[in-house]
Tab-separated table of C-alpha atoms in Angstrom:
chain	number	residue	atom	x	y	z
G	1	THR	CA	103.407	106.187	120.390
G	2	THR	CA	99.851	106.343	119.064
G	3	SER	CA	101.136	106.897	115.466
G	4	VAL	CA	103.673	104.089	115.878
G	5	ASN	CA	100.936	101.682	116.916
G	6	ALA	CA	98.701	102.814	114.016
G	7	LEU	CA	101.483	102.470	111.476
G	8	LYS	CA	102.196	98.944	112.703
G	9	LEU	CA	98.507	98.067	112.444
G	10	PHE	CA	97.980	98.984	108.733
G	11	PRO	CA	100.020	96.090	107.265
G	12	LEU	CA	98.329	93.606	109.642
G	13	LEU	CA	94.849	94.790	108.660
G	14	GLU	CA	95.742	94.379	104.995
G	15	GLU	CA	97.207	90.939	105.626
G	16	TRP	CA	94.025	89.879	107.440
G	17	GLY	CA	91.897	91.163	104.537
G	18	VAL	CA	90.219	93.847	106.642
G	19	GLY	CA	91.229	96.734	104.366
G	20	PRO	CA	93.797	97.915	101.863
G	21	LEU	CA	97.030	99.675	102.606
G	22	PRO	CA	96.725	103.506	102.623
G	23	GLN	CA	97.590	105.466	99.483
G	24	VAL	CA	98.601	108.616	101.423
G	25	ILE	CA	100.223	108.989	104.832
G	26	TYR	CA	100.899	112.406	106.355
G	27	LEU	CA	103.452	112.454	109.175
G	28	ASP	CA	103.322	115.293	111.627
G	29	SER	CA	105.883	113.807	113.944
G	30	ALA	CA	107.455	115.069	117.123
G	31	HIS	CA	110.782	116.722	116.451
G	32	ALA	CA	112.966	114.439	118.563
G	33	GLU	CA	116.017	113.209	116.718
G	34	GLY	CA	115.348	109.649	115.473
G	35	GLU	CA	111.592	109.734	115.956
G	36	VAL	CA	110.807	110.937	112.423
G	37	PHE	CA	113.102	108.213	111.024
G	38	LEU	CA	111.257	105.575	113.078
G	39	GLU	CA	107.805	106.763	111.975
G	40	LEU	CA	108.919	107.153	108.373
G	41	SER	CA	110.309	103.582	108.341
G	42	LEU	CA	107.007	102.276	109.716
G	43	ALA	CA	104.999	104.383	107.263
G	44	TRP	CA	107.098	102.952	104.397
G	45	GLU	CA	106.010	99.446	105.423
G	46	ALA	CA	102.378	100.609	105.707
G	47	ILE	CA	101.993	102.611	102.476
G	48	ALA	CA	100.629	100.894	99.351
G	49	PRO	CA	102.751	100.708	96.180
G	50	GLY	CA	102.275	104.024	94.351
G	51	GLY	CA	101.398	105.753	97.626
G	52	ILE	CA	102.848	108.999	98.888
G	53	ILE	CA	104.223	109.797	102.327
G	54	TRP	CA	104.600	113.450	103.149
G	55	GLY	CA	105.151	115.701	106.137
G	56	ASP	CA	105.864	119.193	107.297
G	57	ASP	CA	108.461	121.148	109.259
G	58	TRP	CA	111.312	120.737	106.789
G	59	ILE	CA	112.438	124.185	107.977
G	60	LEU	CA	111.250	124.942	111.475
G	61	PRO	CA	112.589	127.477	113.964
G	62	ASP	CA	113.321	126.287	117.501
G	63	HIS	CA	112.465	128.164	120.706
G	64	ASN	CA	115.402	130.569	120.026
G	65	ASN	CA	114.130	131.250	116.497
G	66	GLU	CA	117.153	129.218	115.137
G	67	PRO	CA	116.611	126.523	112.517
G	68	ASP	CA	115.682	123.118	114.004
G	69	ALA	CA	116.734	120.606	111.463
G	70	SER	CA	115.843	117.369	113.298
G	71	VAL	CA	112.983	116.582	110.880
G	72	GLN	CA	115.168	117.406	107.888
G	73	ARG	CA	118.088	115.242	109.145
G	74	ASP	CA	115.838	112.197	109.786
G	75	VAL	CA	114.062	112.471	106.419
G	76	LEU	CA	117.487	112.774	104.671
G	77	LYS	CA	118.737	109.732	106.623
G	78	PHE	CA	115.676	107.748	105.538
G	79	ALA	CA	116.051	108.800	101.903
G	80	LYS	CA	119.657	107.718	101.907
G	81	ALA	CA	118.983	104.391	103.638
G	82	TYR	CA	116.040	103.525	101.334
G	83	GLU	CA	117.339	105.206	98.178
G	84	GLN	CA	116.997	102.101	96.013
G	85	GLU	CA	113.328	101.714	97.002
G	86	LEU	CA	112.156	105.305	96.443
G	87	ASP	CA	110.315	106.464	93.258
G	88	ASP	CA	112.421	109.237	91.747
G	89	THR	CA	109.819	110.295	89.132
G	90	LEU	CA	107.524	112.340	91.411
G	91	GLY	CA	109.211	115.648	90.770
G	92	LYS	CA	109.381	115.345	86.984
G	93	VAL	CA	105.706	116.278	86.777
G	94	ALA	CA	106.285	119.622	88.526
G	95	GLU	CA	109.940	120.205	87.565
G	96	GLY	CA	109.229	122.893	84.944
G	97	LEU	CA	106.951	124.752	87.380
G	98	ARG	CA	109.730	124.938	90.038
G	99	THR	CA	107.235	124.008	92.707
G	100	LEU	CA	109.039	120.852	93.877
G	101	GLY	CA	112.729	120.680	94.572
G	102	ARG	CA	114.536	117.355	94.342
G	103	ILE	CA	116.649	117.083	97.454
G	104	ARG	CA	118.090	113.673	96.675
G	105	HIS	CA	116.934	110.532	94.868
G	106	GLY	CA	113.229	110.116	95.595
G	107	LEU	CA	112.910	113.032	98.084
G	108	TYR	CA	111.162	116.239	97.103
G	109	ILE	CA	110.391	119.519	98.895
G	110	SER	CA	107.573	121.926	98.054
G	111	TYR	CA	108.844	125.468	97.576
G	112	GLN	CA	105.438	126.811	98.575
G	113	SER	CA	104.889	124.947	101.850
G	114	PHE	CA	108.312	123.393	102.670
G	115	GLN	CA	106.615	120.064	103.050
G	116	TRP	CA	108.594	116.965	102.014
G	117	PHE	CA	107.320	114.118	99.779
G	118	ILE	CA	108.399	110.588	98.943
G	119	ARG	CA	106.560	107.977	96.850
G	120	LYS	CA	106.729	104.216	96.814
G	121	PRO	CA	106.991	102.948	93.231
G	122	LEU	CA	103.884	101.342	91.769
G	123	ASN	CA	105.943	98.257	90.922
G	124	TYR	CA	107.532	98.210	94.388
G	125	GLU	CA	109.790	95.304	95.310
G	126	ARG	CA	111.481	95.484	98.678
G	127	THR	CA	115.279	95.612	98.403
G	128	GLY	CA	115.601	96.064	102.128
G	129	GLY	CA	117.551	98.761	103.868
G	130	SER	CA	120.198	96.593	105.506
G	131	SER	CA	121.537	97.598	108.883
G	132	THR	CA	124.815	98.595	107.169
G	133	ILE	CA	122.990	100.941	104.775
G	134	VAL	CA	120.946	102.432	107.601
G	135	ALA	CA	124.079	102.960	109.683
G	136	GLU	CA	125.842	104.705	106.787
G	137	ALA	CA	122.805	106.954	106.291
G	138	PHE	CA	123.089	108.084	109.914
G	139	GLU	CA	126.779	108.968	109.410
G	140	GLN	CA	126.229	111.460	106.558
G	141	PRO	CA	122.653	112.488	105.698
G	142	ASP	CA	123.282	114.535	102.579
G	143	MET	CA	121.155	116.039	99.871
G	144	ASP	CA	121.598	116.517	96.143
G	145	CYS	CA	122.131	120.159	95.371
G	146	TRP	CA	122.561	119.782	91.661
G	147	ASN	CA	119.535	119.073	89.448
G	148	SER	CA	117.413	120.887	86.899
G	149	GLY	CA	120.518	122.239	85.154
G	150	TRP	CA	122.206	123.685	88.274
G	151	THR	CA	125.800	122.603	88.905
G	152	ALA	CA	128.564	123.426	91.375
G	153	GLU	CA	130.497	125.095	88.510
G	154	ILE	CA	127.569	127.459	87.856
G	155	CYS	CA	126.614	128.175	91.472
G	156	CYS	CA	129.762	127.949	93.626
G	157	ASP	CA	132.189	130.097	91.624
G	158	THR	CA	133.053	132.819	94.137
G	159	GLU	CA	135.577	134.496	91.839
G	160	MET	CA	132.898	135.124	89.230
G	161	HIS	CA	129.830	135.698	91.498
G	162	GLY	CA	131.231	136.983	94.792
G	163	PRO	CA	131.600	135.457	98.240
G	164	ASN	CA	128.221	133.634	98.275
G	165	GLY	CA	128.324	132.276	94.730
G	166	ARG	CA	125.562	132.899	92.263
G	167	GLU	CA	122.569	134.363	94.146
G	168	ASP	CA	119.775	132.876	92.008
G	169	CYS	CA	121.032	129.383	92.930
G	170	TRP	CA	120.016	129.735	96.564
G	171	ASP	CA	116.794	129.622	98.542
G	172	LEU	CA	115.738	128.326	101.948
G	173	VAL	CA	116.356	124.716	100.912
G	174	TYR	CA	119.491	125.028	98.783
G	175	THR	CA	122.061	127.317	100.422
G	176	PHE	CA	125.638	128.247	99.517
G	177	ALA	CA	126.926	126.829	102.830
G	178	ARG	CA	125.211	123.469	102.261
G	179	CYS	CA	125.919	123.067	98.533
G	180	CYS	CA	129.393	124.576	98.253
G	181	PRO	CA	131.256	123.257	101.302
G	182	ASN	CA	134.609	123.210	99.432
G	183	SER	CA	134.404	126.756	98.097
G	184	LYS	CA	137.348	129.069	98.612
G	185	THR	CA	135.104	131.516	100.574
G	186	LEU	CA	134.109	128.876	103.153
G	187	GLU	CA	137.688	127.633	103.384
G	188	SER	CA	139.005	131.148	104.045
G	189	LEU	CA	136.255	131.823	106.602
G	190	SER	CA	137.185	128.683	108.579
G	191	ILE	CA	140.883	129.578	108.482
G	192	THR	CA	140.318	133.133	109.773
G	193	SER	CA	137.932	131.971	112.552
G	194	ARG	CA	140.517	129.587	114.093
C-alpha cells in the first residue's frame, strides 16, 4: 500500500505547487492479479505528459518454475483499457535495432531485459478509460503479434513451415501458441487431446 499512497500523492503535490509530476515511474509491483493494474492506473494519473512508466517481470517463473503471467495480464489489460491515451511512437526509435517489441498499441517490451514500457503523450489529453472499456479489457487482454513486417500469413503457415510455424517469428514474448491460435496444428492438438 506504500506505493499506492505515494502514487496518489504525486498529483496532489503538483496541484498544490509543491513539485512537478514525475517524468519516470518504475513499478516493481507485487504479483497479485489486479494489483499491477491498480498501481499502473494510479501511476498513469501521476506521470507527467511525455513521461515513461516501466516495470519488470514480464516473464517470471513461479515457485514451480512455470510462467507466472499475472504482471503480463494486468499490463495488457491496462494497455487495452487506456489504448487511446497511450503514445504509440516510443518503439519507432528502436524498431530497426529489434531491441523493443511492440506488444500492442503503446506497449513495448525490451528483448534484452523483458521489462515493459508505456509513455504518456507529450500533448496528453485525458480521454478517460470508461468503466465499460476497463471491463472489456479484463475480458480479453490481448497483444498485437503482427508488426515490423511480420504477419500471420508469414508466421503461422504450418503446411509450409512445420507444426510450429516459421521459427524465426518466435521468441519468449511472441510465441506460436499465442499468435496463431487458429492454426491447423493447434486445432488438431485440441481435437486429439479431448
